[in-house]
Short mmCIF file of C-alpha atoms and ligand atoms in Angstrom, two decimals:
data_model
loop_
_atom_site.label_atom_id
_atom_site.label_comp_id
_atom_site.label_asym_id
_atom_site.label_seq_id
_atom_site.Cartn_x
_atom_site.Cartn_y
_atom_site.Cartn_z
CA UNK A 207 0.00 0.00 0.00
CA UNK A 208 1.49 3.31 -1.10
CA UNK A 209 0.51 6.84 -0.16
CA UNK A 210 1.48 9.54 -2.65
CA UNK A 211 0.32 12.95 -1.34
CA UNK A 212 -0.62 15.64 -3.85
CA UNK A 213 0.90 19.06 -3.25
CA UNK A 214 -1.80 20.72 -5.38
CA UNK A 215 -3.52 22.44 -2.47
CA UNK A 216 -0.42 23.58 -0.59
CA UNK A 217 0.99 27.11 -0.44
CA UNK A 218 3.07 27.27 -3.63
CA UNK A 219 5.42 29.86 -2.10
CA UNK A 220 6.39 27.21 0.49
CA UNK A 221 6.56 24.05 -1.59
CA UNK A 222 9.84 22.94 -0.03
CA UNK A 223 8.31 22.98 3.44
CA UNK A 224 5.25 21.05 2.24
CA UNK A 225 7.42 18.33 0.72
CA UNK A 226 9.64 18.18 3.79
CA UNK A 227 6.55 17.66 5.95
CA UNK A 228 5.63 14.30 4.40
CA UNK A 229 8.69 12.23 5.18
CA UNK A 230 6.75 8.95 5.24
CA UNK A 231 5.23 9.42 1.79
CA UNK A 232 6.04 6.85 -0.89
CA UNK A 233 6.20 9.62 -3.49
CA UNK A 234 5.30 13.26 -4.01
CA UNK A 235 2.38 13.53 -6.44
CA UNK A 236 2.69 16.64 -8.63
CA UNK A 237 -0.34 17.75 -10.63
CA UNK A 238 0.61 19.47 -13.88
CA UNK A 239 -2.36 21.21 -15.55
CA UNK A 240 -2.37 23.23 -18.75
CA UNK A 241 -5.78 24.98 -18.73
CA UNK A 242 -6.74 22.99 -21.86
CA UNK A 243 -7.13 19.37 -20.80
CA UNK A 244 -8.57 20.68 -17.52
CA UNK A 245 -9.90 24.13 -16.57
CA UNK A 246 -6.98 24.97 -14.29
CA UNK A 247 -3.35 25.97 -14.64
CA UNK A 248 -0.74 24.84 -12.12
CA UNK A 249 2.96 24.25 -12.48
CA UNK A 250 5.24 22.91 -15.18
CA UNK A 251 8.72 21.69 -15.90
CA UNK A 252 10.77 24.52 -14.31
CA UNK A 253 9.07 24.03 -10.94
CA UNK A 254 9.34 20.26 -11.19
CA UNK A 255 13.07 20.65 -11.89
CA UNK A 256 13.41 22.79 -8.76
CA UNK A 257 11.53 20.21 -6.72
CA UNK A 258 13.80 17.50 -8.14
CA UNK A 259 16.84 19.36 -6.87
CA UNK A 260 15.27 19.88 -3.44
CA UNK A 261 14.16 16.35 -2.48
CA UNK A 262 15.16 12.71 -2.78
CA UNK A 263 11.51 11.63 -2.65
CA UNK A 264 10.19 9.74 -5.65
CA UNK A 265 8.42 12.24 -7.93
CA UNK A 266 5.08 11.04 -9.27
CA UNK A 267 4.12 13.43 -12.08
CA UNK A 268 0.43 13.54 -13.08
CA UNK A 269 0.09 15.29 -16.42
CA UNK A 270 -3.39 16.69 -16.98
CA UNK A 271 -2.37 18.30 -20.23
CA UNK A 272 -3.08 18.10 -23.93
CA UNK A 273 -0.37 16.70 -26.16
CA UNK A 274 1.53 14.67 -23.54
CA UNK A 275 3.27 13.06 -26.54
CA UNK A 276 5.26 16.29 -26.81
CA UNK A 277 5.68 17.28 -23.16
CA UNK A 278 5.85 14.12 -21.05
CA UNK A 279 9.40 13.03 -21.98
CA UNK A 280 10.79 16.28 -20.53
CA UNK A 281 9.60 15.27 -17.07
CA UNK A 282 11.41 11.96 -17.31
CA UNK A 283 14.52 13.78 -18.52
CA UNK A 284 14.21 16.11 -15.51
CA UNK A 285 14.55 13.07 -13.24
CA UNK A 286 10.96 12.19 -12.30
CA UNK A 287 10.75 8.51 -11.40
CA UNK A 288 7.14 8.20 -12.59
CA UNK A 289 5.27 10.06 -15.32
CA UNK A 290 1.51 9.58 -15.78
CA UNK A 291 -0.29 10.86 -18.86
CA UNK A 292 -3.98 10.57 -19.67
CA UNK A 293 -5.26 8.06 -22.20
CA UNK A 294 -7.83 10.65 -23.30
CA UNK A 295 -5.04 13.04 -24.30
CA UNK A 296 -2.31 10.90 -25.82
CA UNK A 297 -2.16 10.57 -29.58
CA UNK A 298 0.20 7.56 -29.57
CA UNK A 299 0.16 6.12 -26.05
CA UNK A 300 2.27 3.06 -26.85
CA UNK A 301 4.99 5.12 -28.50
CA UNK A 302 4.95 7.59 -25.60
CA UNK A 303 5.03 4.84 -22.96
CA UNK A 304 8.03 3.23 -24.64
CA UNK A 305 9.81 6.57 -24.86
CA UNK A 306 9.25 7.22 -21.14
CA UNK A 307 10.58 3.78 -20.24
CA UNK A 308 13.58 4.34 -22.48
CA UNK A 309 14.26 7.50 -20.49
CA UNK A 310 14.18 5.46 -17.27
CA UNK A 311 10.80 6.49 -15.85
CA UNK A 312 7.92 4.37 -14.68
CA UNK A 313 4.94 4.91 -16.97
CA UNK A 314 1.46 5.70 -15.67
CA UNK A 315 -1.72 5.87 -17.70
CA UNK A 316 -4.60 7.95 -16.31
CA UNK A 317 -8.34 7.52 -16.84
CA UNK A 318 -11.02 10.11 -16.14
CA UNK A 319 -14.14 8.96 -14.26
CA UNK A 320 -16.20 8.37 -17.43
CA UNK A 321 -13.44 6.57 -19.37
CA UNK A 322 -13.98 2.80 -19.52
CA UNK A 323 -11.40 0.11 -18.76
CA UNK A 324 -11.38 -0.85 -22.45
CA UNK A 325 -9.44 2.35 -23.21
CA UNK A 326 -6.36 0.92 -21.51
CA UNK A 327 -6.90 -2.87 -21.46
CA UNK A 328 -4.74 -3.55 -24.51
CA UNK A 329 -1.80 -1.42 -23.42
CA UNK A 330 -1.32 -2.70 -19.86
CA UNK A 331 1.97 -4.42 -20.76
CA UNK A 332 3.33 -0.99 -21.69
CA UNK A 333 2.66 0.67 -18.33
CA UNK A 334 3.78 0.42 -14.70
CA UNK A 335 0.75 2.04 -13.11
CA UNK A 336 -2.85 2.88 -13.88
CA UNK A 337 -4.31 6.00 -12.28
CA UNK A 338 -8.09 6.04 -11.88
CA UNK A 339 -9.52 9.51 -11.27
CA UNK A 340 -12.16 9.45 -8.54
CA UNK A 341 -13.07 13.10 -9.19
CA UNK A 342 -13.21 15.03 -12.46
CA UNK A 343 -9.63 16.24 -12.87
CA UNK A 344 -8.73 19.87 -12.32
CA UNK A 345 -9.06 20.66 -8.64
CA UNK A 346 -8.26 19.31 -5.21
CA UNK A 347 -10.79 19.07 -2.43
CA UNK A 348 -13.68 17.59 -4.44
CA UNK A 349 -16.02 14.84 -3.26
CA UNK A 350 -15.08 11.22 -3.97
CA UNK A 351 -17.01 9.55 -6.81
CA UNK A 352 -18.04 6.05 -5.75
CA UNK A 353 -19.15 5.32 -9.31
CA UNK A 354 -15.54 4.59 -10.31
CA UNK A 355 -15.14 1.69 -7.85
CA UNK A 356 -16.46 -1.04 -10.19
CA UNK A 357 -13.89 0.10 -12.75
CA UNK A 358 -11.13 -0.28 -10.16
CA UNK A 359 -12.25 -3.85 -9.52
CA UNK A 360 -12.34 -4.59 -13.26
CA UNK A 361 -8.81 -3.26 -13.58
CA UNK A 362 -7.61 -5.27 -10.58
CA UNK A 363 -8.94 -8.43 -12.24
CA UNK A 364 -7.25 -7.61 -15.54
CA UNK A 365 -3.96 -6.86 -13.80
CA UNK A 366 -4.11 -10.07 -11.73
CA UNK A 367 -4.94 -12.15 -14.80
CA UNK A 368 -2.11 -10.57 -16.79
CA UNK A 369 0.48 -11.45 -14.15
CA UNK A 370 1.95 -7.96 -14.66
CA UNK A 371 3.18 -5.96 -11.70
CA UNK A 372 1.20 -2.75 -12.16
CA UNK A 373 0.32 -0.25 -9.43
CA UNK A 374 -3.38 0.62 -9.30
CA UNK A 375 -3.61 4.20 -8.11
CA UNK A 376 -6.66 6.20 -7.13
CA UNK A 377 -6.68 9.99 -7.25
CA UNK A 378 -9.32 12.38 -5.95
CA UNK A 379 -11.16 12.61 -2.68
CA UNK A 380 -9.12 9.88 -0.99
CA UNK A 381 -9.32 10.27 2.80
CA UNK A 382 -9.75 8.25 5.99
CA UNK A 383 -13.46 8.11 5.06
CA UNK A 384 -12.96 6.68 1.56
CA UNK A 385 -9.66 4.77 1.49
CA UNK A 386 -11.16 1.51 2.76
CA UNK A 387 -13.64 1.42 -0.12
CA UNK A 388 -10.76 1.99 -2.54
CA UNK A 389 -8.79 -0.90 -1.05
CA UNK A 390 -11.84 -3.18 -1.11
CA UNK A 391 -12.24 -2.37 -4.79
CA UNK A 392 -8.64 -3.41 -5.47
CA UNK A 393 -6.48 -0.25 -5.42
CA UNK A 394 -3.00 -0.32 -3.85
CA UNK A 395 -1.68 3.24 -4.35
CA UNK A 396 -3.42 6.39 -3.14
CA UNK A 397 -3.12 10.07 -3.95
CA UNK A 398 -4.39 12.22 -1.11
CA UNK A 399 -4.19 16.00 -1.30
CA UNK A 400 -6.51 17.82 1.04
CA UNK A 401 -6.75 14.87 3.46
CA UNK A 402 -3.00 15.13 4.08
CA UNK A 403 -2.29 18.84 3.82
CA UNK A 404 -5.38 20.08 5.60
CA UNK A 405 -4.61 17.89 8.60
CA UNK A 406 -2.68 19.26 11.57
CA UNK A 407 0.13 16.77 11.06
CA UNK A 408 0.57 15.78 7.38
CA UNK A 409 3.10 13.03 8.03
CA UNK A 410 0.96 11.42 10.69
CA UNK A 411 -1.98 11.47 8.25
CA UNK A 412 0.16 9.70 5.63
CA UNK A 413 0.90 7.00 8.17
CA UNK A 414 -2.75 6.74 9.24
CA UNK A 415 -3.91 6.38 5.64
CA UNK A 416 -1.33 3.65 5.01
CA UNK A 417 -2.30 1.80 8.18
CA UNK A 418 -5.99 1.96 7.26
CA UNK A 419 -5.22 0.68 3.75
CA UNK A 420 -3.01 -2.12 5.03
CA UNK A 421 -5.48 -3.37 7.62
CA UNK A 422 -8.31 -3.33 5.08
CA UNK A 423 -6.10 -5.19 2.60
CA UNK A 424 -5.20 -7.78 5.22
CA UNK A 425 -8.84 -8.60 5.97
CA UNK A 426 -9.71 -8.47 2.25
CA UNK A 427 -6.92 -10.93 1.44
CA UNK A 428 -8.02 -13.26 4.24
CA UNK A 429 -11.50 -13.43 2.76
CA UNK A 430 -10.03 -14.17 -0.66
CA UNK A 431 -7.74 -16.83 0.75
CA UNK A 432 -10.68 -18.76 2.24
CA UNK A 433 -12.91 -18.41 -0.83
CA UNK A 434 -10.25 -18.75 -3.52
CA UNK A 435 -10.77 -22.04 -5.34
CA UNK A 436 -8.17 -21.76 -8.09
CA UNK A 437 -5.30 -20.67 -5.87
CA UNK A 438 -4.51 -17.45 -7.73
CA UNK A 439 -5.05 -15.23 -4.72
CA UNK A 440 -8.58 -14.45 -5.69
CA UNK A 441 -10.18 -11.29 -6.89
CA UNK A 442 -11.69 -8.38 -5.03
CA UNK A 443 -15.43 -8.61 -4.46
CA UNK A 444 -17.77 -7.19 -7.11
C1 DX5 B 733 -7.09 16.53 -9.26
C2 DX5 B 733 -5.69 16.03 -8.96
C3 DX5 B 733 -5.55 15.36 -7.65
C4 DX5 B 733 -5.93 16.22 -6.49
C5 DX5 B 733 -6.16 15.39 -5.28
O1 DX5 B 733 -7.25 16.81 -10.57
O2 DX5 B 733 -5.26 15.12 -9.94
O3 DX5 B 733 -4.24 14.83 -7.50
O4 DX5 B 733 -4.96 17.17 -6.20
O5 DX5 B 733 -6.58 16.22 -4.24
P1 DX5 B 733 -7.71 15.74 -3.21
O6 DX5 B 733 -7.11 14.57 -2.47
O7 DX5 B 733 -7.93 16.93 -2.37
O8 DX5 B 733 -8.91 15.33 -4.00
ZN1 ZN B 734 -3.37 14.01 -9.48
#
């Protein structure tokens, strides 16, 4: 279970302090928005390069931009360990995924809430993570959309069947109230923005979220172990 806090809703004049306050995080999730793919404009490559120089944390770049085919490789070249682009935006996702891997980055593919699993099913071997949006992309602090949970379970099944080691990440509205539902559905990696940075102690919240995810996963896996007839570890419940 991985917790990757989003810095979207932090004070951008004090980014270094925000990043330093989440020591236990598995990665820093950085939301890049271009005011075209989403109706918001955030930060881009120069700021990501500054962040790269300021932290040894894994950088998890989430590109909510048009034409990632052109822009995504620059983030891998800047030293980001993971670069996620949206399937709705990429013109040639396989070519882009291969280019990112060639540059040494993990490749993530993102899906908006209304985008079906079929949009990424064929290209799973080309990616290292799948990011399911549980809000419409563009802003932090929105309410969690339960309607994406069946898609997460479908993806978990596909990933298990494929034998690939792919992280299944959820992004949007993840909090102590919603993370258990995400784990039950099959997710293993969690972006949390406002839940972490609006708490009094961001690092403690990261640890609490991870503990909640791990204990839910432990009971989920126990149920699968007792009901699993074919010995493959079972699937999450429908
Ligand atoms: C939304 C971003 C998310 C967002 C998460 O478009 O991709 O990463 O910052 O923030 P919360 O956890 O507040 O929904
Ligand atoms: Zn994000």
